[in-house]
CSV table of C-alpha atoms in Angstrom, one decimal:
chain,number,residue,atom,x,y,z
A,1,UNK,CA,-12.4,45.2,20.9
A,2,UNK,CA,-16.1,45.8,22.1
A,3,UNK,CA,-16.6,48.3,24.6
A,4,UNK,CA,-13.1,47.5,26.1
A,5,UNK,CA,-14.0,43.9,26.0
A,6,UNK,CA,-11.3,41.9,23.7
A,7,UNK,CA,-13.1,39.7,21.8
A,8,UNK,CA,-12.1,35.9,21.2
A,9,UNK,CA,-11.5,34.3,17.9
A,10,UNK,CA,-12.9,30.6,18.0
A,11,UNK,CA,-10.1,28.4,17.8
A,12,UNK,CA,-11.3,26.0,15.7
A,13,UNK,CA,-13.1,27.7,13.0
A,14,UNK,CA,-12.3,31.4,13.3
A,15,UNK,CA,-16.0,32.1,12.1
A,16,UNK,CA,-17.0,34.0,15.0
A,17,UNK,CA,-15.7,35.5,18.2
A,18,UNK,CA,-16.9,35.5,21.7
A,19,UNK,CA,-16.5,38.0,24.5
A,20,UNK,CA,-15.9,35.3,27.4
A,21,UNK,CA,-15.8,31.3,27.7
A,22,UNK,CA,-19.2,31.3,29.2
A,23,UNK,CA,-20.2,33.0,25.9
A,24,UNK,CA,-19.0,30.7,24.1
A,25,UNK,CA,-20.2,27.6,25.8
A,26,UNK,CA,-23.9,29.0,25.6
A,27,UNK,CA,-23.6,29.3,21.9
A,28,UNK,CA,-21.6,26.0,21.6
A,29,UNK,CA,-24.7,23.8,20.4
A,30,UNK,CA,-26.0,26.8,18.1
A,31,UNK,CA,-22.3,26.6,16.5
A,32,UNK,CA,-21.1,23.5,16.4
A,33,UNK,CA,-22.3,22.1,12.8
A,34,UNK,CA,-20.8,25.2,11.1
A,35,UNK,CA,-17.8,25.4,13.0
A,36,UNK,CA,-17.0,21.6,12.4
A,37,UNK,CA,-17.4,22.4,8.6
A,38,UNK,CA,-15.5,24.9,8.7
A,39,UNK,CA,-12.8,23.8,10.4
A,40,UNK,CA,-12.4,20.4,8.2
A,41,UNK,CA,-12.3,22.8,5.3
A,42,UNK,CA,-9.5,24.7,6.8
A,43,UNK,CA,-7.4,21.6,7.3
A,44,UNK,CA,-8.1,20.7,4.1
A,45,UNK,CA,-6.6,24.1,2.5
A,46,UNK,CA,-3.6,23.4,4.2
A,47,UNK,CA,-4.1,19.2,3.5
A,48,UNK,CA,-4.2,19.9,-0.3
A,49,UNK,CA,-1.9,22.8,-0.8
A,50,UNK,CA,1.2,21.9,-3.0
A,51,UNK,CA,4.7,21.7,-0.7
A,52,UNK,CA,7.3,23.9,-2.5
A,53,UNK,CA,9.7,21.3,-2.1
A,54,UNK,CA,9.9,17.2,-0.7
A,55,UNK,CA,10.6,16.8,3.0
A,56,UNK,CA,14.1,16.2,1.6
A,57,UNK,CA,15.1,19.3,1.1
A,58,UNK,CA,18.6,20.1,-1.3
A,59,UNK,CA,21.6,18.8,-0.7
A,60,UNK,CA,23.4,21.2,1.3
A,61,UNK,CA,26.5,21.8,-1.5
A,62,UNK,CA,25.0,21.1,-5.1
A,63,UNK,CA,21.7,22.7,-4.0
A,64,UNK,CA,20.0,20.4,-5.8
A,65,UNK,CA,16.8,18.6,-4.6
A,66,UNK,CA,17.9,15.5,-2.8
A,67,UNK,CA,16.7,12.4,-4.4
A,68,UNK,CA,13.7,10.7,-3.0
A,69,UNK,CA,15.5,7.2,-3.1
A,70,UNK,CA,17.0,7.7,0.1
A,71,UNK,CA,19.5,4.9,-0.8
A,72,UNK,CA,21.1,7.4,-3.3
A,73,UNK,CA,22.2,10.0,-0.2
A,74,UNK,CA,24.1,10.0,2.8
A,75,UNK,CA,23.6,10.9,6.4
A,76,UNK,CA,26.9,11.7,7.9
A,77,UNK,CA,27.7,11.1,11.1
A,78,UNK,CA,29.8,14.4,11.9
A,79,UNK,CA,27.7,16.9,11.2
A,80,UNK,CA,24.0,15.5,10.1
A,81,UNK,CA,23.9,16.6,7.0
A,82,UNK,CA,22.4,14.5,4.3
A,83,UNK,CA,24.6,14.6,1.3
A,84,UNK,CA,24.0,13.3,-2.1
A,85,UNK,CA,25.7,10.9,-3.7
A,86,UNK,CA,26.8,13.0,-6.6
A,87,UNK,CA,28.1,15.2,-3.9
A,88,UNK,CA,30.0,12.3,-2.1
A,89,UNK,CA,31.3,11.0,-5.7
A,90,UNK,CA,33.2,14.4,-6.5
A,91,UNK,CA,34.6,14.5,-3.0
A,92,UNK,CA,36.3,11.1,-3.5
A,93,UNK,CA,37.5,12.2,-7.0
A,94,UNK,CA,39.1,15.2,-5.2
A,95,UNK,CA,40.2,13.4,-2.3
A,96,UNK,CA,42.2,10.6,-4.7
A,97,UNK,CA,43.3,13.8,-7.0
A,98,UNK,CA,45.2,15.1,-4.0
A,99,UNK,CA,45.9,12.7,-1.8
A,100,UNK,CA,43.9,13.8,0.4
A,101,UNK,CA,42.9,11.6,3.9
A,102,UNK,CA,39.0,10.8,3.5
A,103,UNK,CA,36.7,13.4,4.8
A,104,UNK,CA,33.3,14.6,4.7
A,105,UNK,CA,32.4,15.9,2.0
A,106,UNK,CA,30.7,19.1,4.0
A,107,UNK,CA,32.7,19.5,7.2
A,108,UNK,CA,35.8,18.2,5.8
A,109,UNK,CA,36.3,16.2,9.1
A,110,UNK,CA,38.2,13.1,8.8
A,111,UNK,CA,35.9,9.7,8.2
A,112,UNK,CA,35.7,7.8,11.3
A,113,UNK,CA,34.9,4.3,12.3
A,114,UNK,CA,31.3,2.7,12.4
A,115,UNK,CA,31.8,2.4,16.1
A,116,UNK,CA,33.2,6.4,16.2
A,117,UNK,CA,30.2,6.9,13.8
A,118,UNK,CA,27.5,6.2,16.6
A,119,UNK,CA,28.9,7.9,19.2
A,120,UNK,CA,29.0,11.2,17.0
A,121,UNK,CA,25.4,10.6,16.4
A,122,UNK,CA,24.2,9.9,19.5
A,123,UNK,CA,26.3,13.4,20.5
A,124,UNK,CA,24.5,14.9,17.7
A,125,UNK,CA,21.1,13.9,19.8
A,126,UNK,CA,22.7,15.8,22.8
A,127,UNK,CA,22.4,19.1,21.2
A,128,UNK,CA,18.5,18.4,19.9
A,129,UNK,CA,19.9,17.7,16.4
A,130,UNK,CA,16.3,16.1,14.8
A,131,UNK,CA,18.2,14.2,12.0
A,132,UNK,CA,20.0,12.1,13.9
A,133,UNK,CA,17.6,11.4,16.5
A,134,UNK,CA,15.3,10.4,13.5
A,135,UNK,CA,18.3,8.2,12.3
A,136,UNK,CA,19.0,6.6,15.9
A,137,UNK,CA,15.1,6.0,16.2
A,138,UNK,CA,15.4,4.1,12.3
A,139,UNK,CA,18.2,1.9,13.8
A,140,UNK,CA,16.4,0.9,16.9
A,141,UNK,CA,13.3,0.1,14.6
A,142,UNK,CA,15.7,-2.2,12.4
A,143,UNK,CA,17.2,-3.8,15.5
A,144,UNK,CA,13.5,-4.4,16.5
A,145,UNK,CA,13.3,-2.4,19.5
A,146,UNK,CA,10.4,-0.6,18.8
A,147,UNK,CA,9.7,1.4,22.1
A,148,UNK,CA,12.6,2.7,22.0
A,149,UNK,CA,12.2,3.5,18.5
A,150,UNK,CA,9.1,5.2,19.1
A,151,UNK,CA,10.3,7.8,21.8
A,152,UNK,CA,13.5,8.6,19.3
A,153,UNK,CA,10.9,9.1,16.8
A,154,UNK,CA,8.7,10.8,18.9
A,155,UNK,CA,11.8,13.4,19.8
A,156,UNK,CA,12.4,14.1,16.6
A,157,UNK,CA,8.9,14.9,15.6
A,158,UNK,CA,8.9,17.6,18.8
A,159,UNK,CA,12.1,18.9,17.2
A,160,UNK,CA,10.4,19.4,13.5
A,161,UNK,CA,12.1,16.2,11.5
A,162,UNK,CA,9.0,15.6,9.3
A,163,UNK,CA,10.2,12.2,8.4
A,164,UNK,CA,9.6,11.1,11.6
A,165,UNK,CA,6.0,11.9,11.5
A,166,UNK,CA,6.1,9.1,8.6
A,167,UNK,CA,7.6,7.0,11.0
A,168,UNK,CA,5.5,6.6,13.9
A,169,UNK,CA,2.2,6.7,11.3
A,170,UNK,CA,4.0,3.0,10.7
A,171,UNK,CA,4.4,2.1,14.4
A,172,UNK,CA,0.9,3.0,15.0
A,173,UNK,CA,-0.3,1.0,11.9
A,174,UNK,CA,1.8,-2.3,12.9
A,175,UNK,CA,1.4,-1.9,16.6
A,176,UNK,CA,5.0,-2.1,16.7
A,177,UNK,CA,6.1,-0.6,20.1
A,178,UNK,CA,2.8,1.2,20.4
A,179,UNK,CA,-1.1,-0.4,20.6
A,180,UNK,CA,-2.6,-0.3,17.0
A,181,UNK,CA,-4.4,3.7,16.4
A,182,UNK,CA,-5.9,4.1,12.8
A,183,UNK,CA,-6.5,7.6,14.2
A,184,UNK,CA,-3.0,8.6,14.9
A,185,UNK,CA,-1.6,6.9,11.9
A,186,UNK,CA,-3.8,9.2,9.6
A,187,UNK,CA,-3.1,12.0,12.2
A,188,UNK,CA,1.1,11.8,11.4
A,189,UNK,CA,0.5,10.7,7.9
A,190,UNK,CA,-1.0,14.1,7.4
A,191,UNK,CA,1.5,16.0,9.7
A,192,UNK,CA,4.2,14.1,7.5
A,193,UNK,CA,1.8,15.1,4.0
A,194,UNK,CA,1.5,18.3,4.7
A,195,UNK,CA,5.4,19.0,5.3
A,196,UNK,CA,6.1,17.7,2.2
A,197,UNK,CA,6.3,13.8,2.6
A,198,UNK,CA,5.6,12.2,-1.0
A,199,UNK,CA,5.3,8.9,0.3
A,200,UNK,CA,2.9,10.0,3.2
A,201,UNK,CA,0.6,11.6,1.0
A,202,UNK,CA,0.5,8.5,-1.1
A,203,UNK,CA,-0.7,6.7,1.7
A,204,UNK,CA,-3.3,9.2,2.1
A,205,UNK,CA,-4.5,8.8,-1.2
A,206,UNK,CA,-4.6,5.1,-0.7
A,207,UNK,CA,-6.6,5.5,2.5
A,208,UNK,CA,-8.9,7.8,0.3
A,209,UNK,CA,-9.2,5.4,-2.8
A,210,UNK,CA,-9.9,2.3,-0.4
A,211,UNK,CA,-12.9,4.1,0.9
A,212,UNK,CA,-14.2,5.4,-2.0
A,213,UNK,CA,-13.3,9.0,-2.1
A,214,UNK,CA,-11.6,8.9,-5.5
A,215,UNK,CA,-12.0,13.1,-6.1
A,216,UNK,CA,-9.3,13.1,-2.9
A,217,UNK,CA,-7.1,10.3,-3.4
A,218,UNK,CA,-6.6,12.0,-7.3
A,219,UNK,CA,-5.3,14.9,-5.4
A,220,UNK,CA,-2.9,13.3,-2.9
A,221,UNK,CA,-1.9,11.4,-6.1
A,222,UNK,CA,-1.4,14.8,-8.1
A,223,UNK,CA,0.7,16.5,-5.0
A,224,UNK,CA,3.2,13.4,-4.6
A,225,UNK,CA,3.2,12.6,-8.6
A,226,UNK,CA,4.5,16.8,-8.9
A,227,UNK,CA,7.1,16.0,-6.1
A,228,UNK,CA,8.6,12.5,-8.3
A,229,UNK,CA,6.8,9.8,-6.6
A,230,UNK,CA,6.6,7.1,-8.8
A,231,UNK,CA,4.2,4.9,-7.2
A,232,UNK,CA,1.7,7.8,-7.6
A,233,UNK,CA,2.2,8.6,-11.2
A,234,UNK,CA,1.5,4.7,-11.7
A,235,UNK,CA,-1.7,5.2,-9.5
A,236,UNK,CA,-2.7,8.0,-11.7
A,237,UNK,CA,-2.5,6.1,-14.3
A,238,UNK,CA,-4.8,3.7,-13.2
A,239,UNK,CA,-7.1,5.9,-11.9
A,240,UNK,CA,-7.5,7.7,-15.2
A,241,UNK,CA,-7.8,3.9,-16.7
A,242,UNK,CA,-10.6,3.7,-14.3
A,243,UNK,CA,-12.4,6.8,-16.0
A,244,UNK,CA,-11.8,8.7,-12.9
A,245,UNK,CA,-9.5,11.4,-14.0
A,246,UNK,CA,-9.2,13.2,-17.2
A,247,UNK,CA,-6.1,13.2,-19.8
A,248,UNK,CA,-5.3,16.4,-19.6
A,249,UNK,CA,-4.7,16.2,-16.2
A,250,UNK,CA,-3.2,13.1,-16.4
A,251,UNK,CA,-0.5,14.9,-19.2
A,252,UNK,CA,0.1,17.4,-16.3
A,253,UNK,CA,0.7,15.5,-13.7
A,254,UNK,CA,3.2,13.4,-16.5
A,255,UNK,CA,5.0,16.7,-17.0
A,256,UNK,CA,5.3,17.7,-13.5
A,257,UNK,CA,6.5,14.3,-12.9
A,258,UNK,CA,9.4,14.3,-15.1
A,259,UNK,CA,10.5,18.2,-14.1
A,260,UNK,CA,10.7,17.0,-10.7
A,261,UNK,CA,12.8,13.7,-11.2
A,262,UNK,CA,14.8,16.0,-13.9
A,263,UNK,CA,15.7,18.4,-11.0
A,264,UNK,CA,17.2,15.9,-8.8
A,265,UNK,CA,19.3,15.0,-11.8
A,266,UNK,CA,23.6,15.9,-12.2
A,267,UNK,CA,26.1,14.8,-14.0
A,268,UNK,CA,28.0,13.6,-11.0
A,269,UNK,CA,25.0,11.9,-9.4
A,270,UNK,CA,24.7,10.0,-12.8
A,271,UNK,CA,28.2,8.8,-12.4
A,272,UNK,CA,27.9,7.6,-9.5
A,273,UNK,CA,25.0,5.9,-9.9
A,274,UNK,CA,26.9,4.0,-12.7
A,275,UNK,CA,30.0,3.3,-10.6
A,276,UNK,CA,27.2,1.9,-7.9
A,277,UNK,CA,25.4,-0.3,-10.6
A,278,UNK,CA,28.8,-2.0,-11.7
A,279,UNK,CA,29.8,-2.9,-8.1
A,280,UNK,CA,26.3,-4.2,-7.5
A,281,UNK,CA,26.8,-6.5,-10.6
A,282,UNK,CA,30.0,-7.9,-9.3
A,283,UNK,CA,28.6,-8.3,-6.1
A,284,UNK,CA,25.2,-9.8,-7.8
A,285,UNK,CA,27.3,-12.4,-9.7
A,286,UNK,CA,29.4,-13.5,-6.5
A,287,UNK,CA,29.1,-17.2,-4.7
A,288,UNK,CA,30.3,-18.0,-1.3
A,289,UNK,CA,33.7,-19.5,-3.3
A,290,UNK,CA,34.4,-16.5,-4.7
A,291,UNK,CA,34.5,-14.3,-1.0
A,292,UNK,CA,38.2,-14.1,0.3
């Protein structure tokens, strides 16, 4: 305060403050330049910082970081919780131990129908649950109704599901449900980036790489390549073929790489990854004869 006057941080940059809005307006053309530089190299310190963990999160009864092959984890209906399927294999192996009726692995309620398994989802969404209004908006998107899709996604973004920022940065690159907006496509990709979103920040880095800025592409590569992307580490890889990065860096992004996919790794998850490769080799070697 100045002579009992508060004074007002600028929003944008936080390089100056101002005693009133007409204060500010007056200097407005005097301070634009800097504060636009300023302000981009703000949202790039919070662009370029490394997340602590994926979007993902753990899995919320080994702990350990949920895999980014969503494929390999669950979303149960019941409760929301995303389960991984190292978790889900040792609950069936205690179920079939004890005789024990199918449950969910995390709220131990019983396993109900596909139909039952909507209707707990769409209760879920009545109680502002973001995950499962991310998941109802992914099943209208696959049942191709994409406006609908977009204000599920839309929800859960206003909620805080990060994946859902991913989401509608693909609605707003197809056009699907939405008019085509380069702008807000980059705008959720980075929302998406910034919480932690590996495959997001790829994108980014793409974006970056098409138009030339190689110096920030290598970093978006470097951030999702440290969180287990592999389609980054690959990138890498040809971007240091390309002269444009160095080995050493190259060797640390390598390392980080493998510490992250090593983290997501258990013994369970590992058997029951090979239990789900033998079934998808039966099913692989199956003709229309051979289905009773």
């Amino acid at each position: 305060e100045v002579d009992d006057v508060k004074l007002k941080n600028c929003a944008n940059c936080d390089l100056v403050r101002y005693c009133s809005d007409e204060c500010q307006q007056d200097h407005n053309s005097e301070h634009k330049t800097a504060c636009e530089k300023r302000a981009a190299e703000l949202r790039d310190e919070l662009l370029f910082k490394q997340p602590e963990s994926s979007h993902r999160g753990d899995c919320p009864i080994c702990c350990l970081p949920l895999p980014l092959d969503e494929t390999k984890s669950t979303i149960k209906s019941c409760c929301s919780k995303v389960i991984c399927e190292g978790c889900t294999y040792a609950n069936k192996l205690r179920e079939k131990e004890a005789s024990l009726v199918p449950s969910c692995p995390f709220c131990r309620k019983p396993l109900s129908a596909k139909e039952q398994c909507h209707k707990e989802m769409m209760n879920r969404i009545e109680v502002n649950d973001p995950v499962a209004t991310c998941q109802i908006g992914i099943e209208q998107y696959h049942g191709g109704d994409y406006v609908r899709a977009f204000e599920y996604f839309t929800r859960a973004t206003e909620l805080g599901e990060i994946g859902a920022h991913y989401n509608l940065s693909i609605l707003y690159r197809h056009g699907h449900g939405v008019e085509e907006d380069f702008g807000k496509e980059m705008y959720h990709l980075e929302i998406a980036a910034i919480g932690g979103h590996p495959e997001a920040r790829h994108h980014l880095g793409c974006h970056e790489l098409i138009n030339d800025n190689t110096e920030r592409a290598v970093k978006h590569y470097i951030i999702a390549a440290t969180q287990g992307h592999d389609e980054s580490i690959d990138m890498l890889k040809n971007v240091f073929a390309m002269g444009f990065l160095t080995e050493e860096k190259l060797a640390d992004a390598l390392r980080a790489h493998q510490a992250a996919v090593a983290a997501s790794k258990s013994s369970h998850r590992e058997a029951a990854e090979e239990l789900l490769s033998k079934y998808r080799s039966v099913a692989h070697g199956l003709t229309v004869s051979d289905i009773k």
